[in-house]
């Protein structure tokens, strides 16, 4: 459960911060066959790198708070009855989707 998010986070950080990595990924996808998609050149700018890091920093801080001090992000008492409805069974989610639709 933690490997996939860790790999996706590392890849997104690499695409946004490592110069040339995005172009290498785009070239590899083009070589593998993009299914008719047109390849456009990808390049990083200092502003793009800064915005990528600025958006990742609050997410990492919030995740750290959730791991280190989980009580700060705990749900209030009034949220417990709806949380009890979350059983984790797929059939419950399908039923809620049908009722909501």
CSV table of N, CA and C in Angstrom, one decimal, residues 29-88:
chain,number,residue,atom,x,y,z
A,29,UNK,N,8.2,7.1,-24.0
A,29,UNK,CA,6.8,6.8,-24.4
A,29,UNK,C,6.6,6.8,-25.9
A,30,UNK,N,7.3,7.8,-26.5
A,30,UNK,CA,7.1,7.9,-28.0
A,30,UNK,C,7.7,6.7,-28.7
A,31,UNK,N,8.8,6.2,-28.2
A,31,UNK,CA,9.5,5.0,-28.8
A,31,UNK,C,8.6,3.8,-28.6
A,32,UNK,N,8.0,3.7,-27.4
A,32,UNK,CA,7.2,2.5,-27.1
A,32,UNK,C,5.9,2.5,-27.9
A,33,UNK,N,5.5,3.6,-28.5
A,33,UNK,CA,4.3,3.7,-29.3
A,33,UNK,C,3.2,4.4,-28.4
A,34,UNK,N,2.9,5.6,-28.8
A,34,UNK,CA,2.0,6.4,-28.0
A,34,UNK,C,0.6,6.3,-28.5
A,35,UNK,N,0.3,5.4,-29.4
A,35,UNK,CA,-1.1,5.2,-29.8
A,35,UNK,C,-1.6,6.4,-30.6
A,36,UNK,N,-0.8,7.0,-31.5
A,36,UNK,CA,-1.2,8.1,-32.3
A,36,UNK,C,-1.1,9.5,-31.7
A,37,UNK,N,-0.6,9.5,-30.4
A,37,UNK,CA,-0.4,10.8,-29.8
A,37,UNK,C,0.8,11.6,-30.4
A,38,UNK,N,0.7,12.8,-30.4
A,38,UNK,CA,1.8,13.7,-31.0
A,38,UNK,C,2.8,14.0,-29.9
A,39,UNK,N,4.0,13.9,-30.1
A,39,UNK,CA,5.1,14.2,-29.2
A,39,UNK,C,5.4,15.7,-29.2
A,40,UNK,N,5.3,16.4,-28.1
A,40,UNK,CA,5.8,17.7,-28.0
A,40,UNK,C,7.0,17.8,-27.1
A,41,UNK,N,7.8,18.8,-27.3
A,41,UNK,CA,9.0,18.9,-26.5
A,41,UNK,C,8.6,19.4,-25.1
A,42,UNK,N,9.3,18.8,-24.1
A,42,UNK,CA,9.0,19.1,-22.7
A,42,UNK,C,10.3,19.7,-22.2
A,43,UNK,N,10.1,20.8,-21.5
A,43,UNK,CA,11.3,21.4,-20.9
A,43,UNK,C,10.9,22.0,-19.5
A,44,UNK,N,11.9,22.1,-18.6
A,44,UNK,CA,11.6,22.6,-17.3
A,44,UNK,C,12.1,24.1,-17.2
A,45,UNK,N,11.4,24.9,-16.5
A,45,UNK,CA,11.8,26.3,-16.3
A,45,UNK,C,12.0,26.4,-14.8
A,46,UNK,N,12.8,27.4,-14.4
A,46,UNK,CA,13.1,27.6,-13.0
A,46,UNK,C,11.7,27.9,-12.2
A,47,UNK,N,10.8,28.6,-12.9
A,47,UNK,CA,9.5,28.9,-12.2
A,47,UNK,C,8.7,27.6,-12.1
A,48,UNK,N,8.8,26.7,-13.1
A,48,UNK,CA,8.1,25.5,-13.0
A,48,UNK,C,8.6,24.6,-11.9
A,49,UNK,N,9.9,24.5,-11.8
A,49,UNK,CA,10.6,23.8,-10.7
A,49,UNK,C,10.2,24.3,-9.3
A,50,UNK,N,10.2,25.7,-9.2
A,50,UNK,CA,9.8,26.3,-8.0
A,50,UNK,C,8.4,26.0,-7.6
A,51,UNK,N,7.5,26.1,-8.6
A,51,UNK,CA,6.1,25.8,-8.3
A,51,UNK,C,5.8,24.4,-7.9
A,52,UNK,N,6.6,23.5,-8.6
A,52,UNK,CA,6.5,22.1,-8.2
A,52,UNK,C,6.9,21.8,-6.8
A,53,UNK,N,8.0,22.4,-6.4
A,53,UNK,CA,8.5,22.2,-5.0
A,53,UNK,C,7.6,22.9,-4.0
A,54,UNK,N,7.0,24.1,-4.4
A,54,UNK,CA,6.1,24.8,-3.5
A,54,UNK,C,4.8,24.1,-3.3
A,55,UNK,N,4.4,23.3,-4.3
A,55,UNK,CA,3.1,22.5,-4.1
A,55,UNK,C,3.4,21.2,-3.4
A,56,UNK,N,4.6,20.7,-3.5
A,56,UNK,CA,4.9,19.4,-2.8
A,56,UNK,C,5.2,19.6,-1.4
A,57,UNK,N,5.7,20.8,-1.0
A,57,UNK,CA,6.1,21.0,0.4
A,57,UNK,C,4.9,21.0,1.4
A,58,UNK,N,3.8,21.6,1.1
A,58,UNK,CA,2.7,21.5,2.0
A,58,UNK,C,2.1,20.1,2.1
A,59,UNK,N,2.1,19.4,1.0
A,59,UNK,CA,1.6,18.0,1.0
A,59,UNK,C,2.5,17.2,1.9
A,60,UNK,N,3.8,17.3,1.8
A,60,UNK,CA,4.7,16.5,2.6
A,60,UNK,C,4.6,17.0,4.1
A,61,UNK,N,4.4,18.2,4.4
A,61,UNK,CA,4.2,18.7,5.7
A,61,UNK,C,2.9,18.2,6.3
A,62,UNK,N,1.8,18.2,5.6
A,62,UNK,CA,0.6,17.6,6.1
A,62,UNK,C,0.7,16.1,6.3
A,63,UNK,N,1.4,15.4,5.4
A,63,UNK,CA,1.6,14.0,5.6
A,63,UNK,C,2.4,13.7,6.9
A,64,UNK,N,3.5,14.5,7.1
A,64,UNK,CA,4.3,14.4,8.3
A,64,UNK,C,3.5,14.6,9.6
A,65,UNK,N,2.6,15.6,9.6
A,65,UNK,CA,1.8,15.9,10.7
A,65,UNK,C,0.9,14.7,11.0
A,66,UNK,N,0.3,14.1,9.9
A,66,UNK,CA,-0.6,13.0,10.0
A,66,UNK,C,0.1,11.8,10.6
A,67,UNK,N,1.4,11.6,10.3
A,67,UNK,CA,2.2,10.5,10.9
A,67,UNK,C,2.7,10.8,12.3
A,68,UNK,N,3.2,12.0,12.5
A,68,UNK,CA,3.8,12.3,13.8
A,68,UNK,C,2.8,12.6,14.9
A,69,UNK,N,1.8,13.5,14.5
A,69,UNK,CA,0.8,13.9,15.5
A,69,UNK,C,-0.6,13.6,14.9
A,70,UNK,N,-1.1,12.4,14.9
A,70,UNK,CA,-2.3,12.1,14.2
A,70,UNK,C,-3.5,12.7,14.9
A,71,UNK,N,-3.4,13.0,16.2
A,71,UNK,CA,-4.6,13.6,16.9
A,71,UNK,C,-4.9,15.0,16.4
A,72,UNK,N,-3.9,15.7,15.8
A,72,UNK,CA,-4.2,17.0,15.2
A,72,UNK,C,-5.2,17.0,14.1
A,73,UNK,N,-5.1,15.9,13.3
A,73,UNK,CA,-6.0,15.7,12.1
A,73,UNK,C,-7.1,14.8,12.4
A,74,UNK,N,-7.4,14.4,13.6
A,74,UNK,CA,-8.4,13.4,13.9
A,74,UNK,C,-9.8,14.1,13.7
A,75,UNK,N,-10.7,13.2,13.3
A,75,UNK,CA,-12.1,13.7,13.1
A,75,UNK,C,-12.8,14.1,14.4
A,76,UNK,N,-13.6,15.1,14.4
A,76,UNK,CA,-14.3,15.5,15.6
A,76,UNK,C,-15.4,14.4,15.9
A,77,UNK,N,-15.9,14.5,17.1
A,77,UNK,CA,-16.9,13.5,17.5
A,77,UNK,C,-18.1,13.5,16.7
A,78,UNK,N,-18.5,14.6,16.1
A,78,UNK,CA,-19.7,14.6,15.2
A,78,UNK,C,-19.5,13.9,13.9
A,79,UNK,N,-18.3,13.6,13.6
A,79,UNK,CA,-18.0,12.9,12.3
A,79,UNK,C,-18.0,11.4,12.5
A,80,UNK,N,-18.1,10.9,13.7
A,80,UNK,CA,-18.0,9.4,13.9
A,80,UNK,C,-19.2,8.6,13.3
A,81,UNK,N,-20.5,9.1,13.5
A,81,UNK,CA,-21.6,8.3,12.9
A,81,UNK,C,-21.4,8.1,11.4
A,82,UNK,N,-21.1,9.1,10.6
A,82,UNK,CA,-20.9,8.8,9.1
A,82,UNK,C,-19.7,7.9,8.9
A,83,UNK,N,-18.7,8.0,9.7
A,83,UNK,CA,-17.5,7.2,9.5
A,83,UNK,C,-17.8,5.7,9.8
A,84,UNK,N,-18.8,5.4,10.6
A,84,UNK,CA,-19.2,4.0,10.9
A,84,UNK,C,-19.8,3.4,9.7
A,85,UNK,N,-20.4,4.2,8.8
A,85,UNK,CA,-21.0,3.7,7.5
A,85,UNK,C,-19.9,3.2,6.5
A,86,UNK,N,-18.7,3.6,6.7
A,86,UNK,CA,-17.6,3.1,5.8
A,86,UNK,C,-17.1,1.7,6.2
A,87,UNK,N,-17.7,0.7,5.6
A,87,UNK,CA,-17.4,-0.6,5.9
A,87,UNK,C,-16.2,-1.2,5.1
A,88,UNK,N,-16.0,-0.6,4.0
A,88,UNK,CA,-14.9,-1.1,3.1
A,88,UNK,C,-15.4,-2.1,2.1
